[in-house]
Amino acid sequence: MIFWLAVLGTCYIGLLVYATIDARRRINTSDDYVMAGSDIGLFFGFLTFAATLFSTFTLLGMPDFFRTHGIGSWIFLAVADAGMAFVIVWFGFHLRRKAIAKGFNGVAGLLRDCYNNPWAGYLYLIGIFIFLVPYVAVQVRGIGIFLNAVFPETLPVAGWATAIVIAMLIYSELGGLKAIIYSDALQGTVLFTVTAIIAWGCVENFGGVTAMFEQIREKNSALLSVPGPNGLFTTQFLLASFLVILMVPITQPQLTTRLVILRDMDTMHRMAVAVGLFALLLILLIIPIGMYGAMHYAEAATTDFLARTIIHDQAPIVAAAVAIGLIAAAMSTADSQIFALGTELRSLLRGDEKQIMRITKLAIVCFAVAGLIVAILSGNQLVLLARVSFAGTAMLAPFVLAAILTERTPGVEIIVATAVGLAIFLASVLGVIPESLWGLRIDLGVLLSLSLLTLVSTLLRRQAGSQ
Amino acid sequence: MFLAVSSVTFTPLVIEPNKIEPTLGGLPYTLWTSILIGFGLLGLTYLGTRVHPRERDTTEQQQ
């Protein structure tokens, strides 16, 4: 495996260096650096969106979710992703129209202009900082734990995490968003290919799909229905997760920005369908990997299960490709988020362009360091930590939608309510208040309340304006 | 249509607790029904992009 790791690793680094140099050569303005020239076609648009969306936990967290909680994971992840494709088309249309009308340097700047209030921009930046940094940490820590388990003699978890953050910063700082998009395309291709190869091997091991589910039924039939062996997939959990994932393109700036920088509306439409198909096929491929784990490594710890299933039980060349694919996945998702945080900060700054770019680049380094610190200090519940991140940013959805969908200036009460909602959700995550109240999950309750309040505020203001 | 199809996912029609039968091609009930829903939602999305050409044109003209 070490031989193949050296060969494939050299190829990957070579391609990354080439992509960075090529991207750097094409940078003439700050818009080229931050927005990749706003002229991304279908191929790169689809792969960069998919790679940014599907991260380390595609190959680490999701198989473990199927292994532990069973087939309800399909609803949790795949049905929600298919729904998200629809949201991309709907939201993307309105976003691009608004971006043309107001100009677009980032979502925070656009919100400030739509609300005509600087606090709208600050609130968005604070919200995404609080909830994206843990998600960056998920990527970095996930891959650090995994590589440490597979190569225990090389580096500790913190060492792997630091090495990945440094590599990511080098090509992001040098090549800007275009370098990130090229690395995303590379990662998306590698990730899908290795997942397909492993899934095929798992199905063959069972003797076919029917045999796979028959054997799982004998071993632990609770895996084949909801709510699953641990009772996780209740209707409320699935519904809350569905809504939260639908909101991802609306509230996560690394994805929102990608909707605006696509060449035209038709490219965006085709990209949305391609991303949805990619998601469904990829998660279908993950099912046998999780079932294989449930059959052979049901009692093993997560890292042990993953190290055995996707590395030790594979041919050396596949194992090496998995290791490279995982590193690429962690880097491509985390760098997009860190870069997006920098872009959002930039969209709120005014003044000398060179000075703004210097501040942006410095901020990207600071965000990366913050992500690294959280990665080193956080626990190992990767998927659930990611879900908290998605849920936290989802609280911003009504606030963002009010700005994008309405022609009138939305009210300051939406900004205040969103700030309060974020504080309540954060308090529930930190355990200050319970996760559920009167049988209703806090995240679902806050999201519904903010949606209702935003709707009422928008309607009342429209009515008042027309009188 | 999108709302109707996604809402079905969260009813006992798809997520009835502990229901495995009837299977389809060996797939347990909740899995095959929700796979159909996933691809159904994607199909609706594709149709959505095809039936709104005027919206597309309007935006491109603005660009």
Coordinates of C-alpha atoms in Angstrom, one line a residue:
Chain A
M1 CA 0.0 0.0 0.0
I2 CA 2.8 2.4 0.8
F3 CA 4.1 2.1 -2.8
W4 CA 0.7 3.0 -4.2
L5 CA 0.2 5.7 -1.6
A6 CA 3.5 7.3 -2.8
V7 CA 2.5 7.0 -6.5
L8 CA -1.0 8.3 -6.1
G9 CA 0.0 10.9 -3.5
T10 CA 2.6 12.3 -5.9
C11 CA 0.0 12.4 -8.7
Y12 CA -2.4 14.2 -6.4
I13 CA 0.1 16.8 -5.2
G14 CA 1.4 17.3 -8.8
L15 CA -2.2 18.0 -10.0
L16 CA -2.8 20.3 -7.1
V17 CA 0.3 22.3 -7.7
Y18 CA -0.5 22.5 -11.4
A19 CA -4.1 23.6 -10.6
T20 CA -2.8 26.3 -8.2
I21 CA -0.2 27.6 -10.7
D22 CA -2.8 27.7 -13.5
A23 CA -5.4 29.4 -11.3
R24 CA -2.9 32.0 -10.1
R25 CA -1.9 32.7 -13.8
R26 CA -5.6 33.5 -14.5
I27 CA -6.0 36.0 -11.6
N28 CA -6.0 39.6 -12.9
T29 CA -8.5 41.2 -10.5
S30 CA -9.7 40.7 -6.9
D31 CA -12.9 39.4 -8.4
D32 CA -11.0 36.7 -10.2
Y33 CA -9.4 35.8 -6.8
V34 CA -12.5 35.8 -4.7
M35 CA -15.3 34.9 -7.2
A36 CA -13.2 32.9 -9.8
G37 CA -14.2 35.5 -12.5
S38 CA -17.9 34.5 -12.0
D39 CA -17.8 32.4 -15.2
I40 CA -17.9 28.8 -14.0
G41 CA -19.3 26.2 -16.5
L42 CA -21.3 23.1 -15.9
F43 CA -18.5 20.6 -15.4
F44 CA -16.5 22.5 -12.8
G45 CA -19.7 24.0 -11.3
F46 CA -21.2 20.6 -10.7
L47 CA -18.0 19.1 -9.3
T48 CA -17.2 22.0 -7.0
F49 CA -20.7 22.2 -5.6
A50 CA -20.8 18.4 -5.1
A51 CA -17.3 18.3 -3.5
T52 CA -18.0 21.2 -1.2
L53 CA -21.2 19.5 -0.1
F54 CA -19.8 16.0 0.3
S55 CA -17.0 16.0 2.6
T56 CA -15.0 13.7 4.8
F57 CA -18.1 12.3 6.4
T58 CA -19.3 11.0 3.1
L59 CA -16.8 8.2 3.4
L60 CA -16.3 8.3 7.2
G61 CA -19.5 9.4 8.9
M62 CA -22.2 8.1 6.5
P63 CA -21.1 4.4 6.4
D64 CA -20.9 4.5 10.1
F65 CA -24.4 6.0 10.3
F66 CA -25.8 3.2 8.1
R67 CA -23.9 0.6 10.2
T68 CA -25.2 2.0 13.5
H69 CA -28.6 3.4 12.7
G70 CA -29.6 1.4 9.6
I71 CA -31.5 2.3 6.4
G72 CA -33.3 5.4 7.9
S73 CA -30.0 7.1 7.1
W74 CA -31.1 7.2 3.5
I75 CA -34.0 9.5 4.4
F76 CA -31.8 11.5 6.7
L77 CA -29.2 12.1 3.9
A78 CA -30.4 11.2 0.4
V79 CA -34.0 12.3 0.4
A80 CA -32.9 15.6 1.9
D81 CA -30.2 16.0 -0.7
A82 CA -32.7 15.3 -3.6
G83 CA -35.0 18.0 -2.1
M84 CA -32.0 20.3 -1.9
A85 CA -31.6 20.1 -5.7
F86 CA -35.1 21.6 -6.0
V87 CA -34.2 24.4 -3.5
I88 CA -31.1 25.2 -5.5
V89 CA -33.2 25.8 -8.7
W90 CA -35.8 27.9 -6.8
F91 CA -33.5 29.9 -4.6
G92 CA -30.8 30.2 -7.2
F93 CA -33.2 32.0 -9.6
H94 CA -34.2 34.6 -7.0
L95 CA -30.6 35.0 -5.7
R96 CA -29.1 35.6 -9.1
R97 CA -31.8 38.1 -9.9
K98 CA -31.1 40.0 -6.6
A99 CA -27.3 39.7 -7.2
I100 CA -27.8 41.4 -10.6
A101 CA -29.9 44.2 -9.1
K102 CA -27.7 44.9 -6.0
G103 CA -24.3 43.6 -7.0
F104 CA -22.6 40.7 -5.3
N105 CA -19.4 40.5 -3.3
G106 CA -20.7 38.0 -0.8
V107 CA -23.9 37.1 1.1
A108 CA -23.2 39.3 4.1
G109 CA -22.7 42.4 1.9
L110 CA -25.9 41.5 -0.1
L111 CA -27.9 41.2 3.2
R112 CA -26.6 44.5 4.4
D113 CA -27.7 46.2 1.2
C114 CA -31.1 44.5 1.1
Y115 CA -31.9 45.3 4.8
N116 CA -30.2 48.6 4.4
N117 CA -28.7 47.9 7.8
P118 CA -25.1 47.0 8.6
W119 CA -26.2 44.8 11.4
A120 CA -27.8 42.4 8.9
G121 CA -24.3 41.8 7.5
Y122 CA -22.6 41.5 10.9
L123 CA -25.3 39.0 12.1
Y124 CA -24.8 36.8 9.1
L125 CA -21.0 36.9 9.5
I126 CA -21.2 36.1 13.2
G127 CA -23.7 33.3 12.6
I128 CA -21.7 31.5 9.9
F129 CA -18.5 32.0 11.9
I130 CA -20.0 30.3 15.0
F131 CA -21.4 27.4 13.0
L132 CA -19.0 26.9 10.1
V133 CA -15.9 26.8 12.2
P134 CA -17.1 23.6 13.9
Y135 CA -17.8 22.1 10.5
V136 CA -14.3 22.9 9.3
A137 CA -13.1 21.2 12.5
V138 CA -15.2 18.2 11.7
Q139 CA -13.4 17.7 8.4
V140 CA -10.0 18.3 9.7
R141 CA -10.5 16.2 12.8
G142 CA -12.2 13.4 11.0
I143 CA -9.4 12.9 8.6
G144 CA -6.8 13.3 11.4
I145 CA -8.4 10.6 13.4
F146 CA -8.6 8.3 10.4
L147 CA -5.1 8.8 9.2
N148 CA -3.8 8.3 12.7
A149 CA -5.6 5.0 13.0
V150 CA -4.4 3.8 9.7
F151 CA -0.8 5.0 10.1
P152 CA -0.3 5.1 13.9
E153 CA 3.5 5.3 13.6
T154 CA 3.6 8.6 11.6
L155 CA 1.8 11.6 13.2
P156 CA -0.7 12.2 16.0
V157 CA -4.3 13.4 15.2
A158 CA -3.2 17.0 15.8
G159 CA -0.2 16.6 13.5
W160 CA -2.3 15.3 10.6
A161 CA -4.8 18.1 11.2
T162 CA -2.1 20.8 11.2
A163 CA -0.5 19.4 8.0
I164 CA -3.8 19.4 6.2
V165 CA -4.7 23.0 7.3
I166 CA -1.2 24.2 6.1
A167 CA -1.5 22.5 2.7
M168 CA -5.0 23.9 2.3
L169 CA -4.0 27.4 3.2
I170 CA -1.1 27.4 0.7
Y171 CA -3.2 26.7 -2.4
S172 CA -6.1 28.8 -1.2
E173 CA -4.0 31.8 -0.5
L174 CA -2.1 31.4 -3.8
G175 CA -4.8 30.4 -6.3
G176 CA -8.0 31.8 -4.7
L177 CA -11.4 30.4 -5.4
K178 CA -10.3 29.0 -8.8
A179 CA -7.6 26.8 -7.3
I180 CA -10.2 25.6 -4.8
I181 CA -12.6 24.7 -7.6
Y182 CA -10.0 22.7 -9.4
S183 CA -9.1 20.8 -6.3
D184 CA -12.9 20.2 -5.7
A185 CA -13.2 18.7 -9.2
L186 CA -10.3 16.4 -8.4
Q187 CA -11.7 15.4 -5.1
G188 CA -15.3 14.8 -6.4
T189 CA -14.0 12.4 -9.0
V190 CA -11.7 10.5 -6.7
L191 CA -14.3 10.2 -4.0
F192 CA -17.0 8.9 -6.3
T193 CA -14.7 6.4 -7.9
V194 CA -13.3 4.9 -4.7
T195 CA -16.7 4.7 -3.1
A196 CA -18.1 2.8 -6.1
I197 CA -15.2 0.3 -6.0
I198 CA -15.5 -0.3 -2.2
A199 CA -19.3 -0.6 -2.5
W200 CA -19.0 -3.1 -5.3
G201 CA -16.6 -5.2 -3.2
C202 CA -19.0 -5.1 -0.2
V203 CA -22.0 -6.3 -2.3
E204 CA -19.9 -9.1 -3.8
N205 CA -18.8 -10.1 -0.3
F206 CA -22.5 -10.6 0.6
G207 CA -23.3 -12.4 -2.6
G208 CA -25.7 -9.8 -4.0
V209 CA -28.1 -7.1 -2.8
T210 CA -30.9 -9.5 -1.8
A211 CA -28.4 -11.7 0.1
M212 CA -27.0 -8.6 1.8
F213 CA -30.4 -7.6 3.3
E214 CA -31.3 -11.2 4.2
Q215 CA -28.1 -11.6 6.2
I216 CA -28.5 -8.2 7.9
R217 CA -32.1 -9.2 8.8
E218 CA -30.8 -12.3 10.6
K219 CA -28.1 -10.3 12.3
N220 CA -30.0 -7.2 13.4
S221 CA -33.4 -6.6 11.8
A222 CA -33.8 -3.2 13.5
L223 CA -31.3 -1.9 10.9
L224 CA -33.8 -2.4 8.1
S225 CA -36.5 -0.1 9.4
V226 CA -37.0 3.2 11.3
P227 CA -36.4 4.4 14.0
G228 CA -33.3 2.1 13.8
P229 CA -31.6 0.1 16.6
N230 CA -31.0 3.2 18.8
G231 CA -34.3 4.9 18.1
L232 CA -32.6 7.9 16.4
F233 CA -34.8 8.2 13.3
T234 CA -38.0 9.5 14.8
T235 CA -40.4 11.5 12.6
Q236 CA -39.3 14.7 14.2
F237 CA -35.6 14.0 13.8
L238 CA -36.0 13.2 10.2
L239 CA -38.3 16.2 9.5
A240 CA -36.0 18.6 11.3
S241 CA -33.0 17.2 9.5
F242 CA -34.8 17.4 6.1
L243 CA -35.6 21.1 6.6
V244 CA -32.1 21.9 7.9
I245 CA -30.5 20.2 4.9
L246 CA -32.9 21.9 2.4
M247 CA -31.6 25.2 3.9
V248 CA -27.9 24.4 3.2
P249 CA -27.6 26.2 -0.2
I250 CA -29.5 29.2 1.3
T251 CA -27.5 29.6 4.5
Q252 CA -24.0 28.2 3.8
P253 CA -22.0 30.9 2.0
Q254 CA -19.6 28.6 0.2
L255 CA -22.6 27.1 -1.6
T256 CA -24.6 30.3 -2.0
T257 CA -21.6 31.9 -3.7
R258 CA -21.2 29.0 -6.1
L259 CA -24.8 29.6 -7.3
V260 CA -23.9 33.2 -8.2
I261 CA -20.6 32.5 -9.9
L262 CA -22.0 30.0 -12.4
R263 CA -22.0 31.2 -16.0
D264 CA -25.8 31.5 -16.5
M265 CA -29.2 30.3 -15.2
D266 CA -29.3 27.3 -17.5
T267 CA -25.9 26.1 -16.2
M268 CA -27.2 26.5 -12.7
H269 CA -30.3 24.4 -13.5
R270 CA -28.3 21.6 -15.0
M271 CA -25.8 21.8 -12.1
A272 CA -28.7 21.4 -9.6
V273 CA -30.0 18.2 -11.3
A274 CA -26.4 16.8 -11.6
V275 CA -25.7 17.4 -8.0
G276 CA -28.9 15.7 -6.9
L277 CA -28.1 12.7 -9.1
F278 CA -24.6 12.6 -7.7
A279 CA -25.9 12.7 -4.2
L280 CA -28.4 9.9 -4.7
L281 CA -25.9 7.6 -6.5
L282 CA -23.2 8.3 -3.9
I283 CA -25.4 7.6 -0.9
L284 CA -26.8 4.4 -2.6
L285 CA -23.1 3.3 -2.9
I286 CA -22.6 4.0 0.8
I287 CA -25.4 1.6 1.9
P288 CA -23.5 -1.6 1.2
I289 CA -20.4 -0.2 3.0
G290 CA -22.5 0.5 6.1
M291 CA -24.2 -2.9 5.9
Y292 CA -20.8 -4.6 5.5
G293 CA -19.7 -2.9 8.7
A294 CA -22.9 -4.0 10.5
M295 CA -22.3 -7.6 9.4
H296 CA -18.6 -7.9 10.1
Y297 CA -17.7 -5.0 12.5
A298 CA -20.9 -4.4 14.4
E299 CA -19.2 -4.0 17.8
A300 CA -16.0 -2.3 16.6
A301 CA -15.3 1.4 17.4
T302 CA -15.9 3.8 14.5
T303 CA -12.3 4.3 13.5
D304 CA -11.6 0.6 13.8
F305 CA -14.6 -0.2 11.5
L306 CA -13.6 2.4 9.0
A307 CA -9.9 1.5 9.0
R308 CA -10.7 -2.2 8.4
T309 CA -13.5 -1.7 5.9
I310 CA -12.1 1.0 3.6
I311 CA -8.4 0.4 4.0
H312 CA -7.3 -3.0 5.3
D313 CA -10.0 -5.1 3.5
Q314 CA -9.2 -3.4 0.2
A315 CA -6.6 -4.0 -2.5
P316 CA -3.5 -1.9 -1.8
I317 CA -4.2 0.5 -4.8
V318 CA -7.8 1.0 -3.7
A319 CA -6.7 1.6 0.0
A320 CA -4.2 4.2 -1.2
A321 CA -6.8 5.9 -3.4
V322 CA -9.1 6.0 -0.4
A323 CA -6.5 7.6 1.8
I324 CA -5.8 10.2 -0.9
G325 CA -9.5 10.7 -1.6
L326 CA -10.2 11.3 2.1
I327 CA -7.4 13.9 2.5
A328 CA -8.7 15.6 -0.7
A329 CA -12.3 15.5 0.6
A330 CA -11.3 17.1 3.9
M331 CA -9.3 19.8 2.3
S332 CA -11.8 20.7 -0.4
T333 CA -14.8 21.1 2.0
A334 CA -12.8 22.9 4.7
D335 CA -11.0 25.2 2.4
S336 CA -14.2 26.3 0.7
Q337 CA -15.7 27.2 4.1
I338 CA -12.7 29.0 5.3
F339 CA -12.4 30.9 2.0
A340 CA -16.1 31.7 2.2
L341 CA -15.7 33.2 5.7
G342 CA -12.9 35.4 4.2
T343 CA -15.1 36.4 1.3
E344 CA -18.0 37.3 3.6
L345 CA -15.8 39.5 5.7
R346 CA -14.5 41.1 2.5
S347 CA -18.0 41.9 1.4
L348 CA -18.6 44.0 4.5
L349 CA -15.4 46.0 4.1
R350 CA -15.1 49.3 2.3
G351 CA -12.0 51.3 1.2
D352 CA -8.8 50.6 -0.6
E353 CA -9.1 47.4 -2.6
K354 CA -5.5 46.2 -1.9
Q355 CA -5.9 46.8 1.8
I356 CA -9.2 44.8 1.8
M357 CA -7.5 41.9 0.0
R358 CA -4.7 41.9 2.6
I359 CA -7.3 41.8 5.4
T360 CA -9.2 39.1 3.6
K361 CA -6.1 36.9 3.2
L362 CA -5.2 37.4 6.8
A363 CA -8.7 36.6 7.9
I364 CA -8.6 33.4 6.0
V365 CA -5.5 32.3 7.9
C366 CA -7.2 33.3 11.2
F367 CA -10.4 31.3 10.4
A368 CA -8.2 28.3 9.5
V369 CA -6.4 28.5 12.8
A370 CA -9.7 28.8 14.6
G371 CA -11.0 25.6 12.8
L372 CA -7.7 23.8 13.7
I373 CA -8.0 24.7 17.4
V374 CA -11.6 23.5 17.5
A375 CA -10.6 20.3 15.6
I376 CA -7.9 19.5 18.2
L377 CA -10.2 20.2 21.1
S378 CA -13.5 18.6 19.9
G379 CA -14.9 15.1 20.4
N380 CA -15.4 12.3 17.8
Q381 CA -19.1 12.6 17.0
L382 CA -18.5 13.8 13.5
V383 CA -21.9 13.5 11.8
L384 CA -23.8 14.9 14.8
L385 CA -21.3 17.8 15.0
A386 CA -21.9 18.4 11.3
R387 CA -25.6 18.3 11.9
V388 CA -25.3 21.0 14.6
S389 CA -23.4 23.1 12.1
F390 CA -26.1 22.7 9.4
A391 CA -28.9 23.3 12.0
G392 CA -27.2 26.4 13.3
T393 CA -26.8 28.0 9.9
A394 CA -30.4 26.9 9.0
M395 CA -31.6 29.3 11.6
L396 CA -30.4 32.1 9.3
A397 CA -32.6 30.8 6.4
P398 CA -35.8 33.0 7.0
F399 CA -33.6 36.0 7.5
V400 CA -31.8 35.4 4.2
L401 CA -34.9 34.5 2.3
A402 CA -36.7 37.7 3.5
A403 CA -33.9 39.7 1.9
I404 CA -33.7 37.7 -1.4
L405 CA -37.4 37.1 -2.0
T406 CA -39.0 40.5 -1.2
E407 CA -38.7 43.7 -3.1
R408 CA -39.2 46.0 -0.1
T409 CA -36.6 46.5 2.6
P410 CA -37.3 43.8 5.3
G411 CA -37.8 45.0 8.9
V412 CA -35.2 45.3 11.6
E413 CA -37.4 43.0 13.8
I414 CA -36.2 40.1 11.6
I415 CA -32.6 40.8 12.4
V416 CA -33.4 41.0 16.1
A417 CA -35.5 37.8 16.1
T418 CA -32.8 35.9 14.2
A419 CA -30.2 37.0 16.7
V420 CA -32.4 35.8 19.6
G421 CA -33.1 32.5 17.7
L422 CA -29.4 31.9 17.2
A423 CA -28.8 32.5 20.9
I424 CA -31.5 30.1 21.9
F425 CA -30.3 27.4 19.6
L426 CA -26.7 27.9 20.8
A427 CA -27.9 27.6 24.4
S428 CA -29.6 24.2 23.6
V429 CA -26.4 22.9 21.9
L430 CA -24.3 23.9 24.9
G431 CA -26.8 22.3 27.3
V432 CA -27.8 25.5 29.0
I433 CA -31.5 24.8 28.1
P434 CA -33.0 21.4 27.1
E435 CA -32.8 20.0 23.6
S436 CA -36.6 19.7 23.5
L437 CA -39.4 21.6 25.1
W438 CA -43.0 20.3 25.4
G439 CA -42.0 17.5 23.1
L440 CA -40.8 19.8 20.4
R441 CA -37.1 19.9 19.4
I442 CA -35.6 23.3 20.0
D443 CA -34.0 23.5 16.5
L444 CA -37.3 22.8 14.8
G445 CA -39.2 25.1 17.2
V446 CA -36.8 28.0 16.6
L447 CA -36.8 27.5 12.8
L448 CA -40.6 27.4 12.6
S449 CA -40.9 30.4 14.9
L450 CA -38.4 32.5 12.9
S451 CA -40.2 31.4 9.6
L452 CA -43.6 32.5 11.0
L453 CA -42.3 35.8 12.4
T454 CA -40.5 36.6 9.1
L455 CA -43.6 35.8 7.1
V456 CA -45.9 38.0 9.3
S457 CA -43.4 40.9 9.3
T458 CA -43.0 40.7 5.5
L459 CA -46.8 40.6 4.9
L460 CA -47.5 43.4 7.4
R461 CA -44.9 45.6 5.9
R462 CA -46.2 44.9 2.4
Q463 CA -49.7 45.7 3.5
A464 CA -48.6 49.0 5.2
G465 CA -46.6 49.9 2.1
S466 CA -49.5 49.4 -0.3
Q467 CA -51.9 51.6 1.8
Chain B
M1 CA -46.0 18.6 -6.2
F2 CA -42.6 18.9 -4.5
L3 CA -44.3 19.6 -1.1
A4 CA -46.7 16.8 -1.6
V5 CA -44.0 14.2 -2.5
S6 CA -41.7 15.3 0.3
S7 CA -44.5 15.3 2.9
V8 CA -45.3 11.7 2.1
T9 CA -41.8 10.7 3.3
F10 CA -42.7 11.7 6.9
T11 CA -46.0 9.8 7.0
P12 CA -46.5 6.1 8.1
L13 CA -46.8 5.5 4.3
V14 CA -43.0 5.5 4.2
I15 CA -41.6 5.5 7.8
E16 CA -43.9 3.2 9.6
P17 CA -41.9 2.0 12.6
N18 CA -40.3 -1.5 12.4
K19 CA -41.9 -2.2 9.0
I20 CA -39.7 -4.3 6.7
E21 CA -42.2 -6.0 4.4
P22 CA -43.1 -5.9 1.6
T23 CA -39.6 -6.0 0.2
L24 CA -38.7 -5.0 -3.4
G25 CA -35.7 -6.7 -5.0
G26 CA -34.6 -7.6 -1.5
L27 CA -34.8 -4.0 -0.3
P28 CA -36.7 -3.4 2.9
Y29 CA -39.9 -1.4 2.6
T30 CA -38.8 2.0 4.0
L31 CA -35.7 1.9 1.9
W32 CA -37.3 1.2 -1.5
T33 CA -40.1 3.6 -0.9
S34 CA -37.8 6.4 0.1
I35 CA -35.5 5.6 -2.8
L36 CA -38.5 6.1 -5.1
I37 CA -39.2 9.4 -3.3
G38 CA -35.6 10.6 -3.7
F39 CA -35.5 9.9 -7.4
G40 CA -39.1 11.3 -7.7
L41 CA -38.0 14.6 -6.1
L42 CA -35.0 14.8 -8.5
G43 CA -37.4 14.1 -11.5
L44 CA -39.6 16.9 -10.3
T45 CA -36.6 19.2 -10.1
Y46 CA -35.6 18.3 -13.6
L47 CA -39.2 19.0 -14.8
G48 CA -39.1 22.3 -12.9
T49 CA -36.0 23.4 -14.9
R50 CA -37.7 22.5 -18.2
V51 CA -41.1 24.1 -17.7
H52 CA -39.9 27.6 -16.7
P53 CA -38.0 28.8 -19.8
R54 CA -39.5 32.3 -19.6
E55 CA -38.0 32.9 -16.2
R56 CA -34.6 31.7 -17.5
D57 CA -34.8 34.0 -20.5
T58 CA -35.8 37.0 -18.4
T59 CA -32.8 36.6 -16.1
E60 CA -30.4 36.1 -19.0
Q61 CA -31.6 39.2 -20.6
Q62 CA -30.9 41.1 -17.4
Q63 CA -27.4 39.7 -17.4

